[in-house]
Each structure stands twice: as C-alpha cells, then as structure tokens.
Amino acid sequence: MKLLKTLGLATALTLATGGVMAQSDDPLSVGFIYVGPIGDFGWSYQHEQGRLAIEEHFGDAVETTYIESVPEGDSERVIRRMAQDGTDLIFTTSFGYMTPTLRVAGQFPETMFEHATGYQRADNVSVYSGRFYEGRTVQGILAGHMTESNVIGYIASFPIPEVIRGINAAYLAAKSVNPDVEFKIVWVSTWFDPAKEADAANALIEQGADVIMQHTDSTAPMTIAEATWDNLGEDETGIYAFGQASDMLEFGPNARLSSIIDNWNPYYIERVQAVMDGTWESADSWHGIGQGTTTIGAFNINIPEDVAAEAQAALDAIAAGELHPFTGPVNKQDGSVWLAEGETADDGTLLGMNFYVEGIEGAIPN
Amino acid sequence: MMEVIGLNADVTIQQSLFYILTTLLPIMVIAATPLVLASTGELIVEKSGVLNLGVEGMMVMGAVIGFITAVETGTPVAGFILAAVAGGLLALIFGFLTQVLLSNQVATGLALTLFGLGLAALMGQTYTGIRPPQTARIDIPFVSDAPVLGQMLFSYDWIVYFALALVGAVWWFLNRTRAGLVLRAVGENHDAAHALGYRVIAIRLAAIAFGGACAGMGGAYLSLVRVPQWSEGMTAGIGWIALAIVVFASWKPGRVIIGAWLFGGVTILQLNIQAANLNVLGIAAIVLAVVTIGMIALNLRSMTAKNWIRVAFLGALALLSWAMALTWPAFRLDSAYLSMTPYLMTIVVLVAISGDRTRAALNAPASLGRVFHASS
Amino acid sequence: MIRLEPRLTPSRAMVWGTPALAVLATMIAGGILFAMLGKNPMEAIWTIFVDPILDPYSRDELFVKAAPLVLIAIGLSYGFRAGVWNIGAEGQFIVGAIAGSAVGLAFYGTEAIWLLPLMALAGMVAGTLWAMIPAFLKVRFNANEILVSLMLVYVADQLLRAMVAGPLRNPAGFNFPESRLFHDSAVLPLLQGFPGLTEYTRVHVGVLIALLLVPLAWLLLRKHLLGFNIQVMGSAPRAARFSGVKPAMIIYVCLGLSGAMAGLAGLFEVAGPAGQLVPALPQGYGFTAIIVAFLGRLNPLGILAAGLVMALTYIGGENAQLDLGLPRAAISVFQGMLLFFLLGLDILVRYRVRFGKRGAAQ
C-alpha cells in the first residue's frame, strides 16, 4: 500500500512538472473541500450532495475524496495536499478559499480547480456560483402575499453583494404584490451560529415580522419559526420561513413556505464530464433557475392556489429567461434612478451590488 | 419624543417600556439561562479552588446527549437529566487528571474542550435534522395570561425557574451550610483544610462533577429549548462566556444572574436594535442620561465635589451622544464593537473588586488553580 | 491501595519514557475508536503518526504548523515558570497580526527591505502592549491575569472583525470582510531551494526564526540571571523577594515577553501562509500553545518537540480524513485523548507509584 502511494505521488509530480498524461483507464479523481461539517444541512451539505451525485452518475469512472470543516485561514495546505495526491479536479467550496486556491493552482498547472463564489480566475481555475437571487424573487412573491403584519424579517450574514442582491430581489418582488410590505433586516456577522441565528429570528418575530427569510447557513431560524406553530388556537397561523441552501422541510413542516436549494449536481456532473472529454476550460459560470443550479423547493400546501400559481408563473418566466428579477423602473435607496422603465440590470452591477433599492429602510453596515 | 432624542422610531415611551418588559426581557431571560446554569456550576468548581476551562466541552456534550435522549425517549426531562450525567462524567475525566494525577488545570481544561467538541460531533452525526419534543412551559391559569407581569414573570419553561432556584440553592449552600463552609475552606487554603481532616480531593471531585452537570444542563437547554435542534459545534463559544460571568459575578451566586442577563442581553439588544432600526447613539444617550439621573438620586444627600464632577462628566457624555445621534441619524455602529463591551465590562468589574485587597480576598478563592497533593 | 509518592529528583527515565508511553496508550485507545468507526486501526494510526514524517511535503507542513505554536509556547513558558498565567496569547497573536498588517497595508506597493522588519516590530509591539494590559492591572489592582488576558482574547477577536470589515478592508474586494493581498515586500520570503525542503515548500523565514529562537530561549533560561530569577520566582516566591527580585518586574517581563512572541507569531502567520488579513486567521494557536508549553514541560527544547507532535496530529488527522474518510470529529477525539494521556502520565516524572499500605513499602 505504501509503495502504491509513493508511486502515486511520483506520478503526481511528473504530472505537475508537465510530464506524461495519466492513462485514460484510471478513474478520474475529484476532490472536495468544505468549509463546514457535511451535516450542516445547508451550504456544505449541498456540496456533499453534489459529490454523491457525481459518484452515482459516473460510478467506477470517478474516485472522490472530501475533507470537511477546513478553516479558511488554514486551507492552503489541504488544497495543496489534494493536488499533490494527483487529484485531477478540485472543488474548493467557500469564498475564503479564493487566494489559497489561486496560489496552489499556480504551482499545479495540470490540476483543474473549481472555486465557488469567488471572483478571480486563472487558466486552471474556474469560478462558479448560483443566481440565488432569482429564487429570492419567488420567495418575495410568496412572502408578500402570506404576510399579515406586512413585516418581513431578513437574517443577513455579511454585507457582500451576494447577500445585498438577495435582499433587493426579495424586496422588489414582495413590494410588487404587496405595496405595504416592510423589511426588517438583521446582520448577524456570521454564516453559521445556530444560537445567534435563533436569537435573530426571535428578535425579528418580536418586532412584528411574520415571515422570516435567512441568508445564513443553519436551520435554527426555521426551527424557531416552526416552534410558533405548536399550541396554536383555531384560525391562528404561526410564523413562516424559507429553507436556505437545502430544503429544510424536516425542520419546518408547517412553517416552511418554500426553499432555495443550491443544486450543484448538474454543474458538478457537467464539469466532471468535461474533464473526461478533455474539453474542460477555465470558465465563469453563474447559473440560475434556468440551468437548474437554483432550485425552488415545493410550495407549502397552505399557500392559496392563486398565490402559488403566481409564484409558479414567475418561476417559469425566470427559467425561460422571460423575466429578470431586476427590471426597471427601479430606484436606489437614495431616490436616484438605477434602472429605467423596462431596463434590466447587467451582471457587472449585480456582482458588485452595494446599495439597497428604494423603500428598504436602514443602512448597509459600513 | 423619540424623534427628538434621535431614536427615529414613531413609538411612545409607554409603548417602548411595554415592549422592553414583555418581549425583550423574556428573550433575554431565555438567552441567559444556559449561561446561568453553566456559570453557577463553574462557580462551585472555582470556589473549591479548581479552574476548569473545559466548560465549552461539557456544554456541547450535554447538548448532544440531552438531545439524543429527548428524541429517543420523547421526554425532555430525561434529556436534561442525562445531559447532567454526561456533563458530570466528562468533568470527572478532568477531575481524575487534575486531582489524582495532578496535571495542570489550564492545559487539561483546554484538552477537555477539544475532546468534548469532537466526541459530541461524533455522537450526534445521525441526529441532525430532527426536532426534539417540546419542553413544557409553566402555565398558571390567569396569572400567566396577566398583562405585562404575567408575560414578564410566568411565561417560561421549567428550566428557567430551575436555574434560578439552583442559584438560590447554591447561595444557601455556600453561605448557610457547614458543607458550603468546608468547600470554601478547601478553595481558600487546601493545606489547612487537609490538616483539619477534610478530604480535599474528594470534595473537589464532587465540585467538579457538579460543575460538569450544570454545564451539561446548560448545553441541553441550547439544543432542546433555545435553538431546538442539534448541530455540530452549536455552543459556538458560550462556554467561554460562562467563565467570564463567574469572574464578572466576583464569585457571588446572585450576581451570576445579573452577569448572565447582561452578557445574554447584549447580543439580544444588538440584534433588536438592528431589527427595530434604532440608532445606537440615541440608545447610548438614553442609557447615559438614566445613569446620570440615577447617580444624582442615589447620592443626593452626600453629593461631594468629586461626585458632581462625575455626574457632570456623564451628563456631558449623554448630551454629546444625543447631539451625535441627531447629527448622524443613519449612524450604524459595527456590531463587533458592541460585542466587545461585555468583555471590557468584565475586566472593569474584575479590577474594581480586586483593587480592594481585603474585599477581594472574601470572594476570590485563594487556592484557585493551584495543585494539591497531600504529601504529609 | 495505590499511592503516589513524590520523587526527590525528577526521574530521568520517565522524562523520556512518559511521552512514549502516552503515545502508545493513545494508539491503543485511538485504535479501538477507529475500529469502532469501521476503519482499519493500524492503517489509521500509520496515516496519522508515520505518513506525515515520511512524506516530504507533509514534513514541510509540520514545520509551518508547528512554528507559531512553538513561538507562542516559548514566550508563555517563562511566565508559567514564574507563576504568571497568560492564557490570552490568542489575543496577543491577533493584535500582532492586525498591527503588522496595518503597517504592511499602509506602505502598500512600497518595495523596500525594511518593510518586513517594521511589520514584525509593529506586531511585537502590539502584542506586548496588549499583554501589558493584564500585567498592569495585575500589578496595580491585583486583578487576576488569567481572566483579564482571556477576556482580551474576545476583545481582540471582535477588533479583528471590525478591522477587516472597516479600515483594513480590501477596497476592490466587493465588500468581502478581508484585506487586500499584501504586496511582495510585505510577504515573508519562502525558503525555496533550502536543502531538505520541497520545491513548492511553504516553509518561510518565520519558521527559521522560530527554530533559531529555541536555543536562544534555552540559553536565556539556563544561563542568564533573568531566567534564574524567573525560576526562583515560580518555585520560591518569598525567597525571590528576599534576594531582591521585584515581583512586579517579573510580571511585566513575563507577560511582555509572551505578548511579543505571540504578536510576532501573529505577524508571521499573516505575512506568511495567509498573505492577507482575514477574519479566519486565528486558528486557536494561542490556546493550543498553552497545551504545547505544558507538554514540553516549559523547556524550550521540549516545546519544540511538543509543537511538532501537536502539528503531526493536525496534519496526520487531515491525511486520515482524505485517505481513509475518517470524520473530523474522530480526529478531535483522538487529539483530546493524546493530550489526556500526555498530561496524566506526566505525573510519573515527579511521583513514584507505590502499591500497598503507607510505609509498608519502605
């Protein structure tokens, strides 16, 4: 066994220095690096589902490895170790892995890297992400209809464009179906802290929110919303929430209205196939509902039919490319015009979004 | 009124007072309960002269065992009991190492945290994605439904009251019983206690086990009530805050409650300020004004020149933050600065109680962290 | 009846024997754990303890991982000998990294040889100042330094979050809370081409400095008056006071020294492997170093060994996750067990195990 491994290392070395190509009958080795535990039922869990989908789809033709809970500040060693082991394709699935991925990629030009949610590419580094904001539009429609207090609570992690995009998309959609709607936003400065997220959900509920959206990774807000459904009187409803990253149905059978599911499976299978076919190239993929990367979980049965139909129509229109979540007229928070009538936002603006749209109260931190 | 003081929210004073008492206070109490439990346990441990830094590990162990038990048996009470047992057992590993094998307490406590976090994650692997059974709320007919007071005092689950009762019991034990006196003697001077014939190691082991049991229950409160779910690493540093609270409380049980509410409260307050879209500067102005008026009221008869200077200083600060709140209505402080405050306050309290050597000696156990071996 | 009887002098055999015994015990207990998880115990233990030493890449990484631990632990060991308990090295590590980064970023684009030394100086000064807070409060107000230094860790952590989200944030980084990448002059040079190291080694100058400080620290402890005073202070405080050693001075020196070392380690980490200030920078090195200091018995050479063993379990643990699919949690349990055995068996150095009733054995 040891000998084999040493041989493997030697092969990797020759590969790295531009030597012979691996024989085609070897299984393709694919590695995954996760920032959280695979049991987080959120971000890392969904990437792990992608890995399992690859295994199922390609069978013996692939060999996958993964390593979970890799701290972003200490990830370069792990990425490098995977590259040294001769892994052909490496998925680094957190923003904080960007710099380390690029560094290792520079030293292993024959290894292919896929970095999630980053913004810097190299010849052998692709970046990929999902247009999760498209899902926010669907959520916003549901939330705008379902809220009775007209207050929607939003648990946000960090004020990065991705999160701000989600807030804006959800707000525009909710406002379009319910002009009285109001957003209350809480920044928790963490991606994963169940206790703090639970406290934030409670704070929003106390402030009158009856629908909770989250852009954090734990299932705690959903659990808190579900708890309000216990011991309800007749004709009373509890707090609604949305699954984030994964479906989260089991955490909120009553409370969950729908969910945005990060479905990496099609992209991962496509990229592995590309490596096998020898057609893999560095790319910048930003796929949404149309390509299946952003999937919308089944609607709660308590949603009235017409509301569900409206949300479904929006979903279908987005999938078909007929509806863009950011379509003018839209003003910025300060009242200045952002998008004129009929104009849609370009990807560049979306990728760097650092402003709220008109109607959202409060300021983005910093 | 609120507009004037820069809170920029259209609510009256009565409404906000009502809001604070009936909604903010209950959430603070719930957020503080795991801290009350864990800190009370650690207080007994430290009073016996032992410093166990492994609170986080014991809490997370209690969280997972409590969760598994409650799910498997369907009764949360069983979950809390077994969580206490698990926390106690884990603590006894620390006890055996530090008391019998005389290992260093700081290092062993840190190792305990590492071990506990790992073991809990391993045991809980198949328990993510499950809802635990609900922990019963105390519901007294009419009383619990009474406006304001009912919601303020009688709207919690039984663990909240248990935790408060535990603090009372610990106070009574330390100050009114012979056994409590012995425990303090052991923490004060283990050699003298040993010479008097007390079994130092046995007493300390009992204290350590008690501390572990309390931490375990605190952890179970997280996974069964506050969040209700199990996820890996869900304690996220609460155990360390529990350690801070013991110091903040200057080893007095009653003050543990205040400390826990303060630490728990800052997080809650911070999130609520955001949710209500309030201006931190306005809040600061109100708090400072209240403190200033309070100082004048308390010292009205004996206002010395020094006190007047203090009052004037505080008043000026209040005015300054009020002016700033009006100037920058959209000012938002990075929440990181707000999160620092409880730790800084703990240091201030620590300095205040330590400065007076005679008073400090009454509270802080003199033998804290020192190794005991009966060599005679 | 089993009793413990103090030895007159620490057992030489046990000084070397107990760590070996502890590792052996961990292998057995860990083997049982791994077997219960359905893995081949021999393979797992080989992967964790032996593979990283044989594999040249992992060997490099051992030093990279061990360097901050060793650096901080050496600083701490002086205080621990004197009975000054700084457990806030993590905080000093963080402010060292912040201050060093601030200097590096202030001179962004300046290609100059003096920049790195200036950053290192800033890191050390910041670490020292941060450690001076508990020192001053201890001397002036008798406040417990364990607790003050611990509290300051959390303050430092929040400070880091505020800094990367505010003043030190990358202006072109889409609001992500992290600084820009340091330019070349602000990054520690790698020891590429150094004999025994691999081509793409991550071993940087900071690792070399940490290694060079080990013998220096040993000399300071054994040959210098300060080292002597520190040791006397710890073992016989009253005697120390009579011989003219000022306790306040020892407190300042010990905390200052450990703060400087931790601050330097923080700077090395941020200007070395990280290359930018990120909120995820603190890995708990400051806490792990406390364990390393005790495992190394507060002796610089022992600390070097302990730091390498600690690093071995991290790197071996990662390898075991990759190669064998062991869950990370199992590695934590394994590390915890190793520490328990090492700390617990240490007693054999100072005490003799006696069987039978008291006096009967004599």
mmCIF file of C-alpha atoms in Angstrom, chain A residues 37 39 41 184 186-187 189 193-194 199-200 203 206-207 219-220 223-224 226 230-231 250-251, chain B residues 19 23 27 128-129 131 134 226-229 231-232 236 268 271-272 274-277 334-335:
data_model
loop_
_atom_site.group_PDB
_atom_site.id
_atom_site.type_symbol
_atom_site.label_atom_id
_atom_site.label_comp_id
_atom_site.label_asym_id
_atom_site.label_seq_id
_atom_site.Cartn_x
_atom_site.Cartn_y
_atom_site.Cartn_z
ATOM 1 C CA PRO A 37 -19.385 19.906 8.529
ATOM 2 C CA GLY A 39 -24.058 17.611 8.413
ATOM 3 C CA PHE A 41 -27.965 20.834 6.370
ATOM 4 C CA LYS A 184 -36.594 44.453 8.808
ATOM 5 C CA VAL A 186 -30.652 41.971 10.982
ATOM 6 C CA TRP A 187 -26.963 41.467 10.230
ATOM 7 C CA SER A 189 -21.951 38.768 11.084
ATOM 8 C CA ASP A 193 -24.077 30.210 14.582
ATOM 9 C CA PRO A 194 -27.352 28.453 15.436
ATOM 10 C CA ASP A 199 -31.936 34.911 18.642
ATOM 11 C CA ALA A 200 -32.098 36.997 15.486
ATOM 12 C CA ALA A 203 -35.866 39.446 17.641
ATOM 13 C CA GLU A 206 -40.843 40.262 18.358
ATOM 14 C CA GLN A 207 -40.560 43.235 16.043
ATOM 15 C CA THR A 219 -31.509 25.600 10.237
ATOM 16 C CA ALA A 220 -32.091 27.455 13.509
ATOM 17 C CA THR A 223 -36.744 25.681 13.803
ATOM 18 C CA ILE A 224 -37.744 28.841 15.651
ATOM 19 C CA GLU A 226 -41.779 26.028 13.362
ATOM 20 C CA ASP A 230 -47.110 24.450 18.432
ATOM 21 C CA ASN A 231 -50.163 25.009 20.609
ATOM 22 C CA GLU A 250 -37.975 18.307 8.063
ATOM 23 C CA PHE A 251 -37.206 21.340 10.242
ATOM 24 C CA TYR B 19 -42.067 46.346 24.673
ATOM 25 C CA THR B 23 -40.822 40.994 24.831
ATOM 26 C CA ILE B 27 -35.929 36.698 25.255
ATOM 27 C CA THR B 128 -29.085 16.371 12.678
ATOM 28 C CA GLY B 129 -32.358 17.283 11.030
ATOM 29 C CA ARG B 131 -36.950 18.110 16.018
ATOM 30 C CA GLN B 134 -41.137 20.415 23.317
ATOM 31 C CA ARG B 226 -33.245 27.916 22.754
ATOM 32 C CA VAL B 227 -32.426 26.674 19.270
ATOM 33 C CA PRO B 228 -34.244 23.443 19.436
ATOM 34 C CA GLN B 229 -32.047 21.291 17.194
ATOM 35 C CA SER B 231 -25.861 20.799 15.054
ATOM 36 C CA GLU B 232 -22.155 20.303 15.344
ATOM 37 C CA ALA B 236 -20.195 28.468 19.464
ATOM 38 C CA ILE B 268 -30.214 40.245 22.091
ATOM 39 C CA LEU B 271 -29.995 42.212 17.242
ATOM 40 C CA ASN B 272 -33.105 44.073 18.389
ATOM 41 C CA GLN B 274 -30.938 46.405 14.262
ATOM 42 C CA ALA B 275 -34.354 44.843 13.771
ATOM 43 C CA ALA B 276 -36.037 47.991 15.125
ATOM 44 C CA ASN B 277 -33.693 50.115 13.032
ATOM 45 C CA ASP B 334 -20.235 47.884 13.521
ATOM 46 C CA SER B 335 -21.756 45.229 15.744
#
